[in-house]
Amino acid sequence: GAAHELDASALGLFDTIIINSVTQYLPSIEYLDQVMEQAWTLLSEGGTLFVGDVLNARTLESFHASVCIHHAPPELPATALRQQVQEAILAETELFIAPEYFRNFAAGRDAWVSVHPKQTAAPTEMSRYRYEALVRKGRGTALIDPLPEMPWREIGTLDALATMLDELTAIS
């Protein structure tokens, strides 16, 4: 079915909803609004909505400049290159979304949001022009456990601090 057609009988039943690598294919920001609203109603309290592989509207021009420069012959004048970039932007059919969209979505709700660049092993088109957003239902919740507070006098030395941090970050 369509992305905005979700099962209303499952209201509040999901702790995680993943929308990954599809936002760029949605027809409009208004359609994304519908999808986000529907997904939000399906989340349980404390549930997380993950929206991944989002094309960043802030980097739209630099994305097209990078592509045009890569394909341009060395003798192409800068004015012609600028024109190609502007034409590519106007011809863009994929949906680019500013990170503020997710902050604005969360602002009107009891929600917590985190927006961060897409992580890849090496810089690529995927990491330079895309990001991920996490929206958690319930303002008081966090996506990671808080680090414990401890007075320095109880730690004592840098070696003791290093040991404590190693223990906190160890994968079990």
PDB file of C-alpha atoms in Angstrom:
ATOM      1  CA  GLY A   1       0.000   0.000   0.000  1.00  0.00           C
ATOM      2  CA  ALA A   2       0.909   3.656   0.072  1.00  0.00           C
ATOM      3  CA  ALA A   3       3.263   4.971   2.751  1.00  0.00           C
ATOM      4  CA  HIS A   4       0.536   6.986   4.464  1.00  0.00           C
ATOM      5  CA  GLU A   5      -1.930   4.076   4.605  1.00  0.00           C
ATOM      6  CA  LEU A   6      -1.156   2.430   7.923  1.00  0.00           C
ATOM      7  CA  ASP A   7      -3.244   0.054  10.016  1.00  0.00           C
ATOM      8  CA  ALA A   8      -5.206   2.177  12.493  1.00  0.00           C
ATOM      9  CA  SER A   9      -5.934  -0.879  14.662  1.00  0.00           C
ATOM     10  CA  ALA A  10      -2.288  -0.854  15.787  1.00  0.00           C
ATOM     11  CA  LEU A  11      -2.406   2.563  17.478  1.00  0.00           C
ATOM     12  CA  GLY A  12       0.333   2.881  20.093  1.00  0.00           C
ATOM     13  CA  LEU A  13       1.610  -0.677  19.675  1.00  0.00           C
ATOM     14  CA  PHE A  14       5.061  -0.185  18.145  1.00  0.00           C
ATOM     15  CA  ASP A  15       8.240   0.673  20.033  1.00  0.00           C
ATOM     16  CA  THR A  16      10.206   1.308  16.826  1.00  0.00           C
ATOM     17  CA  ILE A  17       9.199   2.390  13.351  1.00  0.00           C
ATOM     18  CA  ILE A  18      11.827   2.596  10.617  1.00  0.00           C
ATOM     19  CA  ILE A  19      11.419   4.746   7.532  1.00  0.00           C
ATOM     20  CA  ASN A  20      14.681   4.221   5.671  1.00  0.00           C
ATOM     21  CA  SER A  21      15.815   5.184   2.181  1.00  0.00           C
ATOM     22  CA  VAL A  22      12.357   6.207   0.991  1.00  0.00           C
ATOM     23  CA  THR A  23      11.791   9.873   1.857  1.00  0.00           C
ATOM     24  CA  GLN A  24      13.564  11.044  -1.305  1.00  0.00           C
ATOM     25  CA  TYR A  25      10.920   9.232  -3.373  1.00  0.00           C
ATOM     26  CA  LEU A  26       7.899  10.776  -1.652  1.00  0.00           C
ATOM     27  CA  PRO A  27       5.976  13.228  -3.826  1.00  0.00           C
ATOM     28  CA  SER A  28       6.025  16.196  -1.431  1.00  0.00           C
ATOM     29  CA  ILE A  29       6.720  17.451   2.065  1.00  0.00           C
ATOM     30  CA  GLU A  30       2.948  17.399   2.663  1.00  0.00           C
ATOM     31  CA  TYR A  31       2.913  13.677   1.923  1.00  0.00           C
ATOM     32  CA  LEU A  32       5.797  13.206   4.375  1.00  0.00           C
ATOM     33  CA  ASP A  33       3.676  15.089   6.939  1.00  0.00           C
ATOM     34  CA  GLN A  34       0.936  12.464   6.479  1.00  0.00           C
ATOM     35  CA  VAL A  35       3.399   9.586   6.817  1.00  0.00           C
ATOM     36  CA  MET A  36       4.979  11.067   9.944  1.00  0.00           C
ATOM     37  CA  GLU A  37       1.588  11.754  11.561  1.00  0.00           C
ATOM     38  CA  GLN A  38       0.408   8.208  10.859  1.00  0.00           C
ATOM     39  CA  ALA A  39       3.644   6.660  12.140  1.00  0.00           C
ATOM     40  CA  TRP A  40       3.504   8.832  15.255  1.00  0.00           C
ATOM     41  CA  THR A  41       0.060   7.495  16.180  1.00  0.00           C
ATOM     42  CA  LEU A  42       1.367   3.927  15.928  1.00  0.00           C
ATOM     43  CA  LEU A  43       4.282   4.532  18.334  1.00  0.00           C
ATOM     44  CA  SER A  44       3.968   3.559  21.977  1.00  0.00           C
ATOM     45  CA  GLU A  45       5.104   5.974  24.694  1.00  0.00           C
ATOM     46  CA  GLY A  46       8.915   5.933  24.651  1.00  0.00           C
ATOM     47  CA  GLY A  47       8.883   4.530  21.109  1.00  0.00           C
ATOM     48  CA  THR A  48      11.314   5.733  18.452  1.00  0.00           C
ATOM     49  CA  LEU A  49      10.695   6.802  14.891  1.00  0.00           C
ATOM     50  CA  PHE A  50      13.876   6.371  12.812  1.00  0.00           C
ATOM     51  CA  VAL A  51      13.995   8.205   9.486  1.00  0.00           C
ATOM     52  CA  GLY A  52      17.169   7.334   7.625  1.00  0.00           C
ATOM     53  CA  ASP A  53      18.997   8.165   4.445  1.00  0.00           C
ATOM     54  CA  VAL A  54      17.330  11.587   4.186  1.00  0.00           C
ATOM     55  CA  LEU A  55      18.613  13.913   1.464  1.00  0.00           C
ATOM     56  CA  ASN A  56      19.644  17.174   3.133  1.00  0.00           C
ATOM     57  CA  ALA A  57      18.029  20.287   1.658  1.00  0.00           C
ATOM     58  CA  ARG A  58      20.827  22.385   3.160  1.00  0.00           C
ATOM     59  CA  THR A  59      23.325  20.642   0.863  1.00  0.00           C
ATOM     60  CA  LEU A  60      21.209  20.538  -2.307  1.00  0.00           C
ATOM     61  CA  GLU A  61      23.315  23.130  -4.135  1.00  0.00           C
ATOM     62  CA  SER A  62      26.665  21.641  -3.078  1.00  0.00           C
ATOM     63  CA  PHE A  63      25.436  18.174  -4.076  1.00  0.00           C
ATOM     64  CA  HIS A  64      24.621  19.308  -7.603  1.00  0.00           C
ATOM     65  CA  ALA A  65      27.805  21.390  -7.804  1.00  0.00           C
ATOM     66  CA  SER A  66      29.826  18.294  -6.933  1.00  0.00           C
ATOM     67  CA  VAL A  67      28.102  16.219  -9.619  1.00  0.00           C
ATOM     68  CA  CYS A  68      28.441  18.945 -12.252  1.00  0.00           C
ATOM     69  CA  ILE A  69      32.124  19.545 -11.455  1.00  0.00           C
ATOM     70  CA  HIS A  70      32.808  15.821 -11.676  1.00  0.00           C
ATOM     71  CA  HIS A  71      31.304  15.638 -15.180  1.00  0.00           C
ATOM     72  CA  ALA A  72      32.508  19.032 -16.458  1.00  0.00           C
ATOM     73  CA  PRO A  73      35.365  19.310 -18.953  1.00  0.00           C
ATOM     74  CA  PRO A  74      38.332  21.287 -17.539  1.00  0.00           C
ATOM     75  CA  GLU A  75      37.806  24.139 -19.997  1.00  0.00           C
ATOM     76  CA  LEU A  76      34.172  24.790 -18.948  1.00  0.00           C
ATOM     77  CA  PRO A  77      33.847  28.426 -17.809  1.00  0.00           C
ATOM     78  CA  ALA A  78      32.680  29.022 -14.226  1.00  0.00           C
ATOM     79  CA  THR A  79      29.567  30.859 -15.443  1.00  0.00           C
ATOM     80  CA  ALA A  80      28.534  27.845 -17.524  1.00  0.00           C
ATOM     81  CA  LEU A  81      29.189  25.543 -14.560  1.00  0.00           C
ATOM     82  CA  ARG A  82      27.015  27.740 -12.309  1.00  0.00           C
ATOM     83  CA  GLN A  83      24.264  27.570 -14.925  1.00  0.00           C
ATOM     84  CA  GLN A  84      24.485  23.760 -15.041  1.00  0.00           C
ATOM     85  CA  VAL A  85      24.219  23.591 -11.246  1.00  0.00           C
ATOM     86  CA  GLN A  86      21.129  25.837 -11.234  1.00  0.00           C
ATOM     87  CA  GLU A  87      19.511  23.769 -14.003  1.00  0.00           C
ATOM     88  CA  ALA A  88      20.233  20.549 -12.102  1.00  0.00           C
ATOM     89  CA  ILE A  89      18.610  21.992  -8.979  1.00  0.00           C
ATOM     90  CA  LEU A  90      15.510  23.017 -10.934  1.00  0.00           C
ATOM     91  CA  ALA A  91      15.318  19.568 -12.570  1.00  0.00           C
ATOM     92  CA  GLU A  92      15.671  17.710  -9.233  1.00  0.00           C
ATOM     93  CA  THR A  93      12.838  15.242  -8.719  1.00  0.00           C
ATOM     94  CA  GLU A  94      13.864  13.718  -5.400  1.00  0.00           C
ATOM     95  CA  LEU A  95      12.675  15.200  -2.115  1.00  0.00           C
ATOM     96  CA  PHE A  96      15.396  16.979  -0.139  1.00  0.00           C
ATOM     97  CA  ILE A  97      14.390  17.757   3.469  1.00  0.00           C
ATOM     98  CA  ALA A  98      15.980  20.245   5.864  1.00  0.00           C
ATOM     99  CA  PRO A  99      16.913  18.812   9.286  1.00  0.00           C
ATOM    100  CA  GLU A 100      14.689  21.479  10.846  1.00  0.00           C
ATOM    101  CA  TYR A 101      11.694  19.561   9.535  1.00  0.00           C
ATOM    102  CA  PHE A 102      12.200  16.894  12.226  1.00  0.00           C
ATOM    103  CA  ARG A 103      12.899  19.447  14.954  1.00  0.00           C
ATOM    104  CA  ASN A 104       9.687  21.250  14.003  1.00  0.00           C
ATOM    105  CA  PHE A 105       7.779  17.955  13.972  1.00  0.00           C
ATOM    106  CA  ALA A 106       8.976  17.160  17.496  1.00  0.00           C
ATOM    107  CA  ALA A 107       8.463  20.706  18.794  1.00  0.00           C
ATOM    108  CA  GLY A 108       4.676  20.426  18.808  1.00  0.00           C
ATOM    109  CA  ARG A 109       4.680  17.080  20.555  1.00  0.00           C
ATOM    110  CA  ASP A 110       5.905  15.413  23.708  1.00  0.00           C
ATOM    111  CA  ALA A 111       9.048  14.323  21.869  1.00  0.00           C
ATOM    112  CA  TRP A 112      12.823  14.245  21.806  1.00  0.00           C
ATOM    113  CA  VAL A 113      14.710  14.497  18.495  1.00  0.00           C
ATOM    114  CA  SER A 114      18.239  13.794  17.321  1.00  0.00           C
ATOM    115  CA  VAL A 115      19.463  14.610  13.811  1.00  0.00           C
ATOM    116  CA  HIS A 116      22.945  13.570  12.709  1.00  0.00           C
ATOM    117  CA  PRO A 117      24.916  12.984   9.503  1.00  0.00           C
ATOM    118  CA  LYS A 118      24.699   9.559   7.943  1.00  0.00           C
ATOM    119  CA  GLN A 119      27.713   7.553   9.054  1.00  0.00           C
ATOM    120  CA  THR A 120      29.808   5.656   6.517  1.00  0.00           C
ATOM    121  CA  ALA A 121      33.315   4.196   6.659  1.00  0.00           C
ATOM    122  CA  ALA A 122      34.604   6.722   4.124  1.00  0.00           C
ATOM    123  CA  PRO A 123      33.225  10.049   2.882  1.00  0.00           C
ATOM    124  CA  THR A 124      30.799   9.379   0.048  1.00  0.00           C
ATOM    125  CA  GLU A 125      27.672  10.883  -1.452  1.00  0.00           C
ATOM    126  CA  MET A 126      25.809   8.927   1.227  1.00  0.00           C
ATOM    127  CA  SER A 127      27.603  10.681   4.086  1.00  0.00           C
ATOM    128  CA  ARG A 128      28.108  14.136   2.601  1.00  0.00           C
ATOM    129  CA  TYR A 129      24.524  14.887   1.599  1.00  0.00           C
ATOM    130  CA  ARG A 130      22.345  12.661   3.791  1.00  0.00           C
ATOM    131  CA  TYR A 131      21.394  12.392   7.432  1.00  0.00           C
ATOM    132  CA  GLU A 132      19.326  10.371   9.872  1.00  0.00           C
ATOM    133  CA  ALA A 133      16.676  11.544  12.305  1.00  0.00           C
ATOM    134  CA  LEU A 134      15.459   9.872  15.474  1.00  0.00           C
ATOM    135  CA  VAL A 135      12.265  11.072  17.097  1.00  0.00           C
ATOM    136  CA  ARG A 136      11.409   9.568  20.465  1.00  0.00           C
ATOM    137  CA  LYS A 137       7.897   9.799  21.861  1.00  0.00           C
ATOM    138  CA  GLY A 138       8.077  11.262  25.340  1.00  0.00           C
ATOM    139  CA  ARG A 139      10.161  14.331  26.123  1.00  0.00           C
ATOM    140  CA  GLY A 140      11.740  12.910  29.279  1.00  0.00           C
ATOM    141  CA  THR A 141      13.271   9.964  27.490  1.00  0.00           C
ATOM    142  CA  ALA A 142      16.751   9.754  26.030  1.00  0.00           C
ATOM    143  CA  LEU A 143      18.182   7.467  23.383  1.00  0.00           C
ATOM    144  CA  ILE A 144      21.266   6.555  25.413  1.00  0.00           C
ATOM    145  CA  ASP A 145      21.741   5.846  29.085  1.00  0.00           C
ATOM    146  CA  PRO A 146      23.192   8.876  30.863  1.00  0.00           C
ATOM    147  CA  LEU A 147      26.741   8.587  32.116  1.00  0.00           C
ATOM    148  CA  PRO A 148      27.059   8.342  35.883  1.00  0.00           C
ATOM    149  CA  GLU A 149      28.202  11.414  37.774  1.00  0.00           C
ATOM    150  CA  MET A 150      31.164  10.998  40.073  1.00  0.00           C
ATOM    151  CA  PRO A 151      33.254  13.587  41.913  1.00  0.00           C
ATOM    152  CA  TRP A 152      36.885  13.732  40.755  1.00  0.00           C
ATOM    153  CA  ARG A 153      38.140  13.015  44.295  1.00  0.00           C
ATOM    154  CA  GLU A 154      36.425   9.597  44.059  1.00  0.00           C
ATOM    155  CA  ILE A 155      38.179   8.829  40.750  1.00  0.00           C
ATOM    156  CA  GLY A 156      41.589  10.121  41.762  1.00  0.00           C
ATOM    157  CA  THR A 157      43.804   9.578  38.686  1.00  0.00           C
ATOM    158  CA  LEU A 158      43.673   9.666  34.906  1.00  0.00           C
ATOM    159  CA  ASP A 159      44.416   5.937  34.829  1.00  0.00           C
ATOM    160  CA  ALA A 160      41.414   5.285  37.085  1.00  0.00           C
ATOM    161  CA  LEU A 161      39.273   7.491  34.833  1.00  0.00           C
ATOM    162  CA  ALA A 162      40.454   5.573  31.734  1.00  0.00           C
ATOM    163  CA  THR A 163      39.603   2.257  33.408  1.00  0.00           C
ATOM    164  CA  MET A 164      36.155   3.520  34.406  1.00  0.00           C
ATOM    165  CA  LEU A 165      35.442   4.767  30.863  1.00  0.00           C
ATOM    166  CA  ASP A 166      36.630   1.451  29.388  1.00  0.00           C
ATOM    167  CA  GLU A 167      34.225  -0.394  31.650  1.00  0.00           C
ATOM    168  CA  LEU A 168      31.328   1.914  30.751  1.00  0.00           C
ATOM    169  CA  THR A 169      31.894   1.532  27.004  1.00  0.00           C
ATOM    170  CA  ALA A 170      32.712  -2.189  26.948  1.00  0.00           C
ATOM    171  CA  ILE A 171      30.420  -4.185  24.708  1.00  0.00           C
ATOM    172  CA  SER A 172      28.940  -7.071  26.617  1.00  0.00           C
TER     173      SER A 172
END
